mmCIF file of C-alpha atoms in Angstrom:
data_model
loop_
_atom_site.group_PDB
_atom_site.id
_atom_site.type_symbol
_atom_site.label_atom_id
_atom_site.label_comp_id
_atom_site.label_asym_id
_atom_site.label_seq_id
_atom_site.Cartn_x
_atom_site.Cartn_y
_atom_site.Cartn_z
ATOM 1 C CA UNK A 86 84.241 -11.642 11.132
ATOM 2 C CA UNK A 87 87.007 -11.072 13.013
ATOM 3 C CA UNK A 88 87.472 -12.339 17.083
ATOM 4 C CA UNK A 89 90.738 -10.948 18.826
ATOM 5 C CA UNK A 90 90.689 -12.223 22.523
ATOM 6 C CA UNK A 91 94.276 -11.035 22.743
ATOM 7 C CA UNK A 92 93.215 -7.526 21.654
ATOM 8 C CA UNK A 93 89.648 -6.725 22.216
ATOM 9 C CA UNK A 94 90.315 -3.106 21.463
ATOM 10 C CA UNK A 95 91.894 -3.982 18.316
ATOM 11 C CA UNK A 96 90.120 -2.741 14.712
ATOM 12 C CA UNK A 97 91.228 -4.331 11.911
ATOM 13 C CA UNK A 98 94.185 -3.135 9.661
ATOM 14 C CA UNK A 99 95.714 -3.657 6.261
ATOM 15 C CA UNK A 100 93.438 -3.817 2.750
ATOM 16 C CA UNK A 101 89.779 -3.475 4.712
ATOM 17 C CA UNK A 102 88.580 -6.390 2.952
ATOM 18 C CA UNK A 103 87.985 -7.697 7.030
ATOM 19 C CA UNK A 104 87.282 -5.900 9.747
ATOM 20 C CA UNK A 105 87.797 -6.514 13.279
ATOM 21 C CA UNK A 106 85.249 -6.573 15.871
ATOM 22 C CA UNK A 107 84.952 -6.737 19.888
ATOM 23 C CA UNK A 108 85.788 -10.101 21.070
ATOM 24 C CA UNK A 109 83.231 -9.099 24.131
ATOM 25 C CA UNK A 110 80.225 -9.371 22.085
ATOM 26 C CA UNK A 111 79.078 -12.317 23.152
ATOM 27 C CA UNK A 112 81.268 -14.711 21.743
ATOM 28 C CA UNK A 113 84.023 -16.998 24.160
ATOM 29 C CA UNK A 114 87.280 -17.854 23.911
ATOM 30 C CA UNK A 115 87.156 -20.372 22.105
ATOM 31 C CA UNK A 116 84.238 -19.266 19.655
ATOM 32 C CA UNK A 117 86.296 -16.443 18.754
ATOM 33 C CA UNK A 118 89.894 -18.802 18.455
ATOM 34 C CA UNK A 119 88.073 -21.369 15.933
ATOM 35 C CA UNK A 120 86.526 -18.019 14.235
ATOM 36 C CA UNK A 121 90.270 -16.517 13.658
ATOM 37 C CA UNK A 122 91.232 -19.978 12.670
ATOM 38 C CA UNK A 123 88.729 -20.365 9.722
ATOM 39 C CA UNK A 124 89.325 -16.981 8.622
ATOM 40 C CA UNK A 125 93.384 -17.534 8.265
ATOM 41 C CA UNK A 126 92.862 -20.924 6.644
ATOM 42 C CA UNK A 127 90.239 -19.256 4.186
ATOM 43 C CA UNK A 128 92.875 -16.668 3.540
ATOM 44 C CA UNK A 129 95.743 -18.770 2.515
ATOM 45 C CA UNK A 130 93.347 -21.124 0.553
ATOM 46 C CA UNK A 131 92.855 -17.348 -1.421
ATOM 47 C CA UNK A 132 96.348 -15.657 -1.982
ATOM 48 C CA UNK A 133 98.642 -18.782 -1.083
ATOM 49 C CA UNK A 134 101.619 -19.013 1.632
ATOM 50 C CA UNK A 135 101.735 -15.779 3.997
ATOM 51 C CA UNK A 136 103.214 -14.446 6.644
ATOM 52 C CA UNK A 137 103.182 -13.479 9.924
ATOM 53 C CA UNK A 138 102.971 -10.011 9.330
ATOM 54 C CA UNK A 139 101.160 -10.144 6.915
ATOM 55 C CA UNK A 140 98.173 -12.294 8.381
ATOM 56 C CA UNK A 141 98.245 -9.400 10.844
ATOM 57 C CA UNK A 142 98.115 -6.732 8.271
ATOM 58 C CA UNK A 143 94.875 -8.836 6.604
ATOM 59 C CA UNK A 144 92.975 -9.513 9.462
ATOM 60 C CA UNK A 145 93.717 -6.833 11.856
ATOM 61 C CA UNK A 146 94.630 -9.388 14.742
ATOM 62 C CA UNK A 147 97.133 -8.678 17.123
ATOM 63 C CA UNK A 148 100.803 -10.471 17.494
ATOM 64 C CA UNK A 149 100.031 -12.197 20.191
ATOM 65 C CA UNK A 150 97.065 -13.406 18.753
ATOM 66 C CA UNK A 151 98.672 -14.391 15.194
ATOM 67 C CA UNK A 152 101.600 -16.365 17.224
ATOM 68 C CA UNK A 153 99.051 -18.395 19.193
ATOM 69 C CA UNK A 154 96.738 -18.927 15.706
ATOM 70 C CA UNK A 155 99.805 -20.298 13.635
ATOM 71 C CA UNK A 156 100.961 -22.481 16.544
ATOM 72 C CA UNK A 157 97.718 -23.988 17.070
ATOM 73 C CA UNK A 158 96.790 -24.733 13.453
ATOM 74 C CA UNK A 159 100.566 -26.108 13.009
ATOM 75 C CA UNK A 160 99.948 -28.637 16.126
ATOM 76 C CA UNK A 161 96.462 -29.607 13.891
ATOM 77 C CA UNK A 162 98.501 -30.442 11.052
ATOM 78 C CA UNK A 163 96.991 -27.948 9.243
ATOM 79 C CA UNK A 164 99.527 -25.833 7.795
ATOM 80 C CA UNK A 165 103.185 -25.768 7.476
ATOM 81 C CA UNK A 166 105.948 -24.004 6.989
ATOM 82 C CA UNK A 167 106.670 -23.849 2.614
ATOM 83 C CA UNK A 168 109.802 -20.999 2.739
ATOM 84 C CA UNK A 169 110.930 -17.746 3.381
ATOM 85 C CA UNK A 170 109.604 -14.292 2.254
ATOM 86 C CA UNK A 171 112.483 -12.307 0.836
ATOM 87 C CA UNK A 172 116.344 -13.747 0.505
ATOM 88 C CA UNK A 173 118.038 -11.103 3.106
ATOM 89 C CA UNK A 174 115.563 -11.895 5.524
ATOM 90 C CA UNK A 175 115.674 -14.622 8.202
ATOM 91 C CA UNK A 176 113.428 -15.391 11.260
ATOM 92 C CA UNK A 177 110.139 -16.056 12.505
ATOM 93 C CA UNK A 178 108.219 -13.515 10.766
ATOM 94 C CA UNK A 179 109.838 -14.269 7.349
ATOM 95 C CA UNK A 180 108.933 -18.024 7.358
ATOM 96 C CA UNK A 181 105.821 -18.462 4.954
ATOM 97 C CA UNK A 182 103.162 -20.221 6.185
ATOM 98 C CA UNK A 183 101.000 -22.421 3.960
ATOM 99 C CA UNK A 184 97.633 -25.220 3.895
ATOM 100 C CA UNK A 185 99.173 -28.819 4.444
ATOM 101 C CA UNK A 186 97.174 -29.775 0.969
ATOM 102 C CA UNK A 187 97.454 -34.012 1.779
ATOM 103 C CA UNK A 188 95.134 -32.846 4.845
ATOM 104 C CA UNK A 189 92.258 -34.121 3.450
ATOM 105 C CA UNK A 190 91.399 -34.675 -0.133
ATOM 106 C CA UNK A 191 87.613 -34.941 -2.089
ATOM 107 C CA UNK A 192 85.596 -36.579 -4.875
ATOM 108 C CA UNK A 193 83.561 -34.557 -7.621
ATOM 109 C CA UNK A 194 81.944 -37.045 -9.755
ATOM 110 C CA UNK A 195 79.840 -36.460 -13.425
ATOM 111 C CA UNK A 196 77.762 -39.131 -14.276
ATOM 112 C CA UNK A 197 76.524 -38.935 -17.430
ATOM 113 C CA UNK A 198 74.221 -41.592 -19.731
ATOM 114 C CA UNK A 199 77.335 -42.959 -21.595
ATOM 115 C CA UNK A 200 80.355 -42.589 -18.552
ATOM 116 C CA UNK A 201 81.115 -41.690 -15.253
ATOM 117 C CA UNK A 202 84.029 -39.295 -14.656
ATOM 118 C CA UNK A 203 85.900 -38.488 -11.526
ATOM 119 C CA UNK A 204 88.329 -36.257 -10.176
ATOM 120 C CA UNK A 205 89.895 -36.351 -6.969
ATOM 121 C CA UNK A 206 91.562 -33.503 -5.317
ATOM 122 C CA UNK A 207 93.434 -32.302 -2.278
ATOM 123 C CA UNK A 208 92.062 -29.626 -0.111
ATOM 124 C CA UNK A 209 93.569 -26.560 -1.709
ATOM 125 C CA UNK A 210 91.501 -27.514 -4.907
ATOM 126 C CA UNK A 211 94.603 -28.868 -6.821
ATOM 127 C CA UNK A 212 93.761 -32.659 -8.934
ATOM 128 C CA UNK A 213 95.399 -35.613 -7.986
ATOM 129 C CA UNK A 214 93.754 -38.069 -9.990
ATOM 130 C CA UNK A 215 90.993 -38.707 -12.441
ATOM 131 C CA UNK A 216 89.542 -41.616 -13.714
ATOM 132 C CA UNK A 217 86.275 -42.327 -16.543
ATOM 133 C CA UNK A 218 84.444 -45.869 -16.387
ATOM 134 C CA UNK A 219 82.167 -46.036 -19.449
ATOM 135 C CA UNK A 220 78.726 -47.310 -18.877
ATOM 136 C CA UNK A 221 77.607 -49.724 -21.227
ATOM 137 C CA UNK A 222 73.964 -49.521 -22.917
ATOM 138 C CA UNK A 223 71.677 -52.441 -21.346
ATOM 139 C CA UNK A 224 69.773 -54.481 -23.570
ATOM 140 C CA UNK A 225 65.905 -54.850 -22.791
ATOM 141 C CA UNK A 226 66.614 -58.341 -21.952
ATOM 142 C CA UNK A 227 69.793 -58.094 -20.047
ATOM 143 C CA UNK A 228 70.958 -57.333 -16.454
ATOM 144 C CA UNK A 229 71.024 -54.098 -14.798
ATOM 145 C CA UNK A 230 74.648 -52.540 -15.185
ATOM 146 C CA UNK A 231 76.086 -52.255 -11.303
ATOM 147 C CA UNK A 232 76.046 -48.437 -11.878
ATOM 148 C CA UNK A 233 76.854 -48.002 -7.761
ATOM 149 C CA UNK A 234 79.945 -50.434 -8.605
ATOM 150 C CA UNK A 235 81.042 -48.623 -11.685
ATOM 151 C CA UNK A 236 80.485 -45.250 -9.521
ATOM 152 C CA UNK A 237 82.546 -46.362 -6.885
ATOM 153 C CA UNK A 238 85.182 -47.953 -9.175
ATOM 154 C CA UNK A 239 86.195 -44.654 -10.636
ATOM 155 C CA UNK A 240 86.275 -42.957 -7.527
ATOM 156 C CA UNK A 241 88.594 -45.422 -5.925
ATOM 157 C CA UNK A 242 90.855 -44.944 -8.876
ATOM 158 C CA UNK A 243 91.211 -41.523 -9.139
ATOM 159 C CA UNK A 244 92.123 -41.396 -5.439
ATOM 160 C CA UNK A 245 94.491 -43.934 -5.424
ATOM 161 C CA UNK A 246 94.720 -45.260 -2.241
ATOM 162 C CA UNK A 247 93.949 -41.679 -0.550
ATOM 163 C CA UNK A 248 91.444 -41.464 2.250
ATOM 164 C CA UNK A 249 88.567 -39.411 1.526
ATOM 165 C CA UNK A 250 86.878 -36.663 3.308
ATOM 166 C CA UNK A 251 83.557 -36.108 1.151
ATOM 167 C CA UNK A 252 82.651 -36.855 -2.140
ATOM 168 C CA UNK A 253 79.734 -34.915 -4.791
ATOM 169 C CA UNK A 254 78.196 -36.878 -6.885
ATOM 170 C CA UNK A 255 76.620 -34.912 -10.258
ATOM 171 C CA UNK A 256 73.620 -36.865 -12.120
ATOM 172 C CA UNK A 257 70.375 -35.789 -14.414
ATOM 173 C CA UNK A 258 67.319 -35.479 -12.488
ATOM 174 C CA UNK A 259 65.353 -33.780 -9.783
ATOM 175 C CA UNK A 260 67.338 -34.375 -6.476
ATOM 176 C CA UNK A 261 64.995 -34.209 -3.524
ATOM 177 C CA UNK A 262 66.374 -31.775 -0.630
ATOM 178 C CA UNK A 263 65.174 -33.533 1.968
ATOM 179 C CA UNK A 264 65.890 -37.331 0.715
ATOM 180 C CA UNK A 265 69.151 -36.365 -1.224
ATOM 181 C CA UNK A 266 67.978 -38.649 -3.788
ATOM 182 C CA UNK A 267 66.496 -38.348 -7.114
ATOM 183 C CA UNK A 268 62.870 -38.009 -6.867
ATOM 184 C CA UNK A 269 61.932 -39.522 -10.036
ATOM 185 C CA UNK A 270 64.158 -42.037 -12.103
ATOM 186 C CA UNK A 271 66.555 -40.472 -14.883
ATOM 187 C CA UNK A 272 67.823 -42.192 -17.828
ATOM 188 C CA UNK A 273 71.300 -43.214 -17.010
ATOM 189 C CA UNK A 274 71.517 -46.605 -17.421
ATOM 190 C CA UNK A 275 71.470 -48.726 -14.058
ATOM 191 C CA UNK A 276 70.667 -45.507 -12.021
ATOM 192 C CA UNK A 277 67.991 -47.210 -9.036
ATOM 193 C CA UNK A 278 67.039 -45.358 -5.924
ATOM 194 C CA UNK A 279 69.340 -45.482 -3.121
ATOM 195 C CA UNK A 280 72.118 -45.488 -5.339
ATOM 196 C CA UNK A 281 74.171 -42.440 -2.976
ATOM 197 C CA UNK A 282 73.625 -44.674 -0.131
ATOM 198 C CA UNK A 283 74.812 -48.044 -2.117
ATOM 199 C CA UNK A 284 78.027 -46.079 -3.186
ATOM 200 C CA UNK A 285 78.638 -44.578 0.723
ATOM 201 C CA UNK A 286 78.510 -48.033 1.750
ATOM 202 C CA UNK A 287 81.416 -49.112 -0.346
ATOM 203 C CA UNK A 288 83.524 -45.973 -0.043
ATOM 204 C CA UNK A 289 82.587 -45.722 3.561
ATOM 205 C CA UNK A 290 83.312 -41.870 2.920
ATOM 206 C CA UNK A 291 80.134 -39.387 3.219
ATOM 207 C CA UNK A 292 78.217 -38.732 -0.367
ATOM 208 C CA UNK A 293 76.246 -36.254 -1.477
ATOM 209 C CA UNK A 294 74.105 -36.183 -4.838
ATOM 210 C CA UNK A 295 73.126 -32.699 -6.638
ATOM 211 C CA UNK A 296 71.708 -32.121 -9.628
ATOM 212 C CA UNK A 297 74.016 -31.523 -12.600
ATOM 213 C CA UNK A 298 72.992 -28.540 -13.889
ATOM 214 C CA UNK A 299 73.058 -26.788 -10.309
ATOM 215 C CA UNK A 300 76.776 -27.920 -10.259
ATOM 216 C CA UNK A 301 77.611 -26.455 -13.475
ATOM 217 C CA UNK A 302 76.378 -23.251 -12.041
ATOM 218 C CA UNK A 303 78.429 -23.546 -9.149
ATOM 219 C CA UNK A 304 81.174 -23.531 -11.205
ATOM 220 C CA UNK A 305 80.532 -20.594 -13.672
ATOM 221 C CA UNK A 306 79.451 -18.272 -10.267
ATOM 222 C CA UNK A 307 83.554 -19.201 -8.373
ATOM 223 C CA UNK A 308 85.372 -19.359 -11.770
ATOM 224 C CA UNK A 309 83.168 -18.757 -14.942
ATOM 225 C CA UNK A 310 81.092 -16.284 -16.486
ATOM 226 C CA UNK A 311 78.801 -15.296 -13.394
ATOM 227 C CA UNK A 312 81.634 -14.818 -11.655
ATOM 228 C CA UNK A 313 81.328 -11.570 -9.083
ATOM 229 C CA UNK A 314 77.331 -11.588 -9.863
ATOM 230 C CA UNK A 315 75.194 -12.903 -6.728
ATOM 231 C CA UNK A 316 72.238 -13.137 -9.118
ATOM 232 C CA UNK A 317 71.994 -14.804 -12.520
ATOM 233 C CA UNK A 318 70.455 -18.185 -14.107
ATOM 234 C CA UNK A 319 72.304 -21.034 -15.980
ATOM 235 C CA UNK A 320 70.718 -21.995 -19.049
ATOM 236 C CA UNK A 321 71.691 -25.652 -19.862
ATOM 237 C CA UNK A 322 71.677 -26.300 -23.417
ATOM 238 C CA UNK A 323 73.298 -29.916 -23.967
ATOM 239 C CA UNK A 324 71.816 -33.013 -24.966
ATOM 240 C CA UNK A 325 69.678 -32.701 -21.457
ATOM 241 C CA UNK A 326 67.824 -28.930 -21.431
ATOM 242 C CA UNK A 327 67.136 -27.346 -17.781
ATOM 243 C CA UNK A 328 68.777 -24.683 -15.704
ATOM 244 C CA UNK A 329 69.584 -23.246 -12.302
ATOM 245 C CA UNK A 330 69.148 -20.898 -10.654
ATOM 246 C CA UNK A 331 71.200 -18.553 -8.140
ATOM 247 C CA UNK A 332 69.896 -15.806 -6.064
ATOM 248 C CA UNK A 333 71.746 -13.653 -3.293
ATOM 249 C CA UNK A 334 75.144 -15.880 -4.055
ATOM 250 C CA UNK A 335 73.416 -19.091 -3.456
ATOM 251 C CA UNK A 336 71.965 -22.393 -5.346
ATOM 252 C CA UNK A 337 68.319 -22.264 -4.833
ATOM 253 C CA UNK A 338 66.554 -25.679 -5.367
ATOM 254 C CA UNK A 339 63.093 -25.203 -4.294
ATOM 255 C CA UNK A 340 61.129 -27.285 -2.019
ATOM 256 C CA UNK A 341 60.971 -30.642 -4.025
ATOM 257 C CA UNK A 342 64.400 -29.926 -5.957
ATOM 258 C CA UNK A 343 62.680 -28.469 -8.977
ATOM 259 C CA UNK A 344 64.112 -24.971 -9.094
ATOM 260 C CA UNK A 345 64.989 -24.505 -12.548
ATOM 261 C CA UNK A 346 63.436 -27.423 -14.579
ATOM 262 C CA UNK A 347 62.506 -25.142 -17.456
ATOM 263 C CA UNK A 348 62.939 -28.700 -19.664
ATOM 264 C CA UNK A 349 59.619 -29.316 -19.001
ATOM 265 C CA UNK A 350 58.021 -26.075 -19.786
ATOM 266 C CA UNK A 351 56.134 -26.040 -22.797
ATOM 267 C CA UNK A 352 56.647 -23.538 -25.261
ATOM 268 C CA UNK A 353 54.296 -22.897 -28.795
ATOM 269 C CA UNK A 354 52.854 -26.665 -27.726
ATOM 270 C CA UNK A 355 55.694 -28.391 -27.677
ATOM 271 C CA UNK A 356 57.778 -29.208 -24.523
ATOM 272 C CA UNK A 357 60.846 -26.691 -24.771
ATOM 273 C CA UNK A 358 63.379 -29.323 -23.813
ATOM 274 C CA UNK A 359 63.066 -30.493 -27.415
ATOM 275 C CA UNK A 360 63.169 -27.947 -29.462
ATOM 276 C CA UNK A 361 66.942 -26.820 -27.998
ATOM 277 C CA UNK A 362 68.991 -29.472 -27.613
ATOM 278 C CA UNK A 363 72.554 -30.076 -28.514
ATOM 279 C CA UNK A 364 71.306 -32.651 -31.698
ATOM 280 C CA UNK A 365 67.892 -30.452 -32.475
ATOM 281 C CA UNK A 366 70.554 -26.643 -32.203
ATOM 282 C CA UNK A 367 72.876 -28.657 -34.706
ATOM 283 C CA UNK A 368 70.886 -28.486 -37.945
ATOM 284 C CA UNK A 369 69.016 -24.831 -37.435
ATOM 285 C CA UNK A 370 70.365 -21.155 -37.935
ATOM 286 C CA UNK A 371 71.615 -19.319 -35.576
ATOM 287 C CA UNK A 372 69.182 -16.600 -35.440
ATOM 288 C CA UNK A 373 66.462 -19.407 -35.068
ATOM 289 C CA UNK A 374 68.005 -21.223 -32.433
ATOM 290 C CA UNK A 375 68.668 -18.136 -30.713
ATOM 291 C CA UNK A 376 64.601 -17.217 -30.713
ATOM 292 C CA UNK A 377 63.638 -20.527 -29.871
ATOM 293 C CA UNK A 378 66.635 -20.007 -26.244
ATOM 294 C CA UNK A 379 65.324 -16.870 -25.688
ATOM 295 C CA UNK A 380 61.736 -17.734 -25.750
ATOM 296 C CA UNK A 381 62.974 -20.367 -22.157
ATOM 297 C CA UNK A 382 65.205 -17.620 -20.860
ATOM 298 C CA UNK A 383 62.426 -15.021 -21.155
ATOM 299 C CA UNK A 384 59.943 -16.888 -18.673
ATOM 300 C CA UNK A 385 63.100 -17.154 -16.425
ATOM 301 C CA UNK A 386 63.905 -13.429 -16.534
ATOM 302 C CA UNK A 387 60.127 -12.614 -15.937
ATOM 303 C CA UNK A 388 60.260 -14.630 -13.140
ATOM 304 C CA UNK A 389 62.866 -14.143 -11.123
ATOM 305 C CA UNK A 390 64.570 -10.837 -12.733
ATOM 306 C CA UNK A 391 68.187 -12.491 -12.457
ATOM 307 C CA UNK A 392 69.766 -9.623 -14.314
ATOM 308 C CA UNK A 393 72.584 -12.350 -15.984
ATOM 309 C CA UNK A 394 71.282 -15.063 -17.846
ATOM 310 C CA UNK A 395 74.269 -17.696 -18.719
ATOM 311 C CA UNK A 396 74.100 -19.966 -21.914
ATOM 312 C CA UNK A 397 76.071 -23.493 -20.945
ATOM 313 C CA UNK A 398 76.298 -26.527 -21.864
ATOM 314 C CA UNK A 399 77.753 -27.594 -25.596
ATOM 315 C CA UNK A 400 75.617 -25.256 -27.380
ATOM 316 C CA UNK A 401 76.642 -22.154 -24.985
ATOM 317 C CA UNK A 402 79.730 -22.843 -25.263
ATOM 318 C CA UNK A 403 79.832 -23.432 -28.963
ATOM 319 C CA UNK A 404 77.447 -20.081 -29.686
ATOM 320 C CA UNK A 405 79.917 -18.387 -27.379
ATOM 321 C CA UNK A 406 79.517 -14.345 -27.693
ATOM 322 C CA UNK A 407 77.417 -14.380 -31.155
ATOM 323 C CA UNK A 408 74.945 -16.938 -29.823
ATOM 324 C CA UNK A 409 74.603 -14.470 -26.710
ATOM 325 C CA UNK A 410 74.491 -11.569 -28.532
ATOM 326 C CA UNK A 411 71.549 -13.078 -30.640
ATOM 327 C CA UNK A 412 69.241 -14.456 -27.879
ATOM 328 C CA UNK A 413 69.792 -10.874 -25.846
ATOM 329 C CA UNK A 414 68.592 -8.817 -28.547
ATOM 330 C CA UNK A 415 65.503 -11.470 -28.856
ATOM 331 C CA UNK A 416 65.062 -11.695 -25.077
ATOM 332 C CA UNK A 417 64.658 -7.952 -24.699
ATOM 333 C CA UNK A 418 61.721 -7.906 -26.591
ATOM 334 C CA UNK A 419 60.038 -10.561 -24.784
ATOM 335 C CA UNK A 420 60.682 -9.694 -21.204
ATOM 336 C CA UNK A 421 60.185 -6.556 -19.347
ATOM 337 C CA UNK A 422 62.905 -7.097 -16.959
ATOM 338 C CA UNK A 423 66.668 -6.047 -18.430
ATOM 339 C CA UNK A 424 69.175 -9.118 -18.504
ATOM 340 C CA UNK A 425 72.526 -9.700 -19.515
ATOM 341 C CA UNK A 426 73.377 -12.723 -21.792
ATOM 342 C CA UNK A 427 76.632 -14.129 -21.622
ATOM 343 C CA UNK A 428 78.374 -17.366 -22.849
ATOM 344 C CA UNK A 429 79.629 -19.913 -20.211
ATOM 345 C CA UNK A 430 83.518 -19.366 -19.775
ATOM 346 C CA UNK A 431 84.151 -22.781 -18.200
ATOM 347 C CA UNK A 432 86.844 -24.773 -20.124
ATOM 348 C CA UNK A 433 86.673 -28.020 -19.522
ATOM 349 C CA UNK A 434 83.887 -30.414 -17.765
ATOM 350 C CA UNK A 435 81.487 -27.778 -15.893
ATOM 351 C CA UNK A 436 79.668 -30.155 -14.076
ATOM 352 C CA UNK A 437 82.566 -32.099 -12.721
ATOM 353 C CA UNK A 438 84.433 -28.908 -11.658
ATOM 354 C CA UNK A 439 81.239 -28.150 -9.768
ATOM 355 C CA UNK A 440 81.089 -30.957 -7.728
ATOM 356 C CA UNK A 441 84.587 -30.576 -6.863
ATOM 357 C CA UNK A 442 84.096 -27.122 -5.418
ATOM 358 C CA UNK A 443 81.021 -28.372 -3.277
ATOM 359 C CA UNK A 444 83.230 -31.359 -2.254
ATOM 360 C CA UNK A 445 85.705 -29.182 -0.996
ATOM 361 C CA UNK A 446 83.167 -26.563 0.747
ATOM 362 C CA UNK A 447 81.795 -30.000 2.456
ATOM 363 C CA UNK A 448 85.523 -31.298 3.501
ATOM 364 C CA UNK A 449 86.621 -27.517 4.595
ATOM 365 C CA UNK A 450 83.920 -27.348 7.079
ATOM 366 C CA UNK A 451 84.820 -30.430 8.541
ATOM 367 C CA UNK A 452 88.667 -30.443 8.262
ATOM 368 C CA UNK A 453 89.116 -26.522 9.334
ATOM 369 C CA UNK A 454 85.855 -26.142 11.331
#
């Protein structure tokens, strides 16, 4: 959307990718100011330093209106001028304007059963620091590892000494919607309820907990394999089975955080969480570890008709194209419904990248409005 109050005739220019709209309908001055702000941060976070002119040619806005924007979000602190477009130009409208990226930075954290990894980064997306604290096995007899302390530890590492504007924490288990905490204990060692709130309090920096899996797929739909589809589900094949599950361009995680548990499904009597993962896939053929996928995928497809089933985790990634081109031709004769099997794409830590992206979603609301 698209709010000129210095030209409410205006209709938007340039590629048609936005359009501009009446700034009469309803909205104020200042509505539609903070909506023309957003939209020219979100557009430099997309294509990198512009300028004037060419803000104006993107959004339609007027002169006037552009002058006023780039003022304001310069007196914010946040964006700057990085350079010039062109060598034989000088001027106002050939300074490039870009994000101030030490505006705010964020925390995406992965924790898994043996370590907990972290990445820090600033707001346009790029890493500043990472860190891993491994997390030692607990004997039956011994004390509870200070998981919340070993959390924490990593993330004040990888920022190194930056203040943080939100941080995404990734774990195994069902995450509750309406607690944000797990509703049932997982197996990491030292994981205890409350543990988001324990690791806020020392961070004194908001935290948020999601599921790992619905991170992952977070991930492939920006920068992996679903990628331009709004529909598709994420098959997690790793040493933990589940999947998630993304409909209309968003995570859906049902009412109790459940949404995709397909772990716990059981398939020819036994539960189909073991009979797929990453040590079980190892040691059997392709062709039947590709029946025994498509056998969780097809009550997925059934369901919910995705139209893009995506095979992640180790063994995804590992199968890559001939493990997707073997569970498709299996899955179409057990479902009705037509769906497209493709390998994750993600290089690199899937989950961690995930948590990331929501960290920054979370901090670019805040930060930009």
């Amino acid at each position: 959307m698209v709010l000129d109050p210095g030209d409410a005739g205006g209709q938007a220019a340039g590629d048609g990718a936005v359009h501009g709209e009446h700034a009469g309908d309803g909205a104020t001055p200042s509505l539609a100011r903070a909506i023309n702000d957003r939209l020219a941060l979100d557009l430099l976070l997309q294509r990198g330093p512009l300028t004037a002119p060419q803000v104006r040619a993107l959004t339609g806005l007027s002169r006037p209106t552009v002058s006023d924007l780039i003022e304001r979000l310069m007196e914010r602190g946040l964006i700057e001028v990085t350079g010039e477009y062109g060598e034989d130009r000088r001027g106002p409208n050939a300074r490039l304007y870009g994000i101030v990226a030490g505006r705010a930075h964020v925390a995406g954290v992965d924790v898994r059963r043996s370590a907990v990894h972290a990445t820090v980064a600033d707001i346009t997306g790029n890493t500043v620091g990472t860190s891993t604290r491994e997390i030692t096995p607990l004997a039956p007899s011994g004390p509870a590892a200070d998981l919340p302390g070993l959390v924490a530890g990593a993330i004040t590492e990888a920022a190194s000494g930056r203040a943080l504007e939100a941080v995404v924490i990734g774990a195994p288990g069902l995450v509750d919607p309406r607690s944000g905490d797990l509703g049932a204990p997982n197996d990491v060692p030292g994981w205890r309820p409350g543990l988001p709130d324990d690791v806020r309090g020392r961070l004194g920096v908001p935290v948020t907990l999601e599921n790992e899996v619905n991170l992952a797929a977070v991930a492939e739909l920006r920068n992996g394999a679903a990628a331009g589809s709004e529909d598709f589900v994420l098959l997690w094949l790793d040493d933990g089975v589940g999947a998630a599950v993304v409909l209309g361009g968003r995570l859906r995680r049902g009412v109790s955080g459940g949404a995709g548990e397909i772990g716990f499904l059981e398939v020819d009597g036994r539960p189909y969480c073991d009979q797929v993962t990453a040590e079980v896939a190892r040691g059997l053929p392709p062709e039947v570890l590709a029946g025994r996928i498509a056998k969780g995928a097809a009550a997925l497809v059934t369901i919910l008709d995705p139209g893009l089933v995506v095979l992640g985790g180790a063994t995804g990634r590992a199968g890559g194209d001939t493990l997707a081109a073997l569970v498709s031709g299996r899955l179409r004769a057990l479902s009705p419904a037509p769906a497209e099997v493709r390998p994750s794409t993600m290089a690199g830590n899937a989950v961690l990248q995930g948590a990331v992206l929501t960290a920054l979603d979370l901090a670019r609301d805040a930060v930009f409005g």
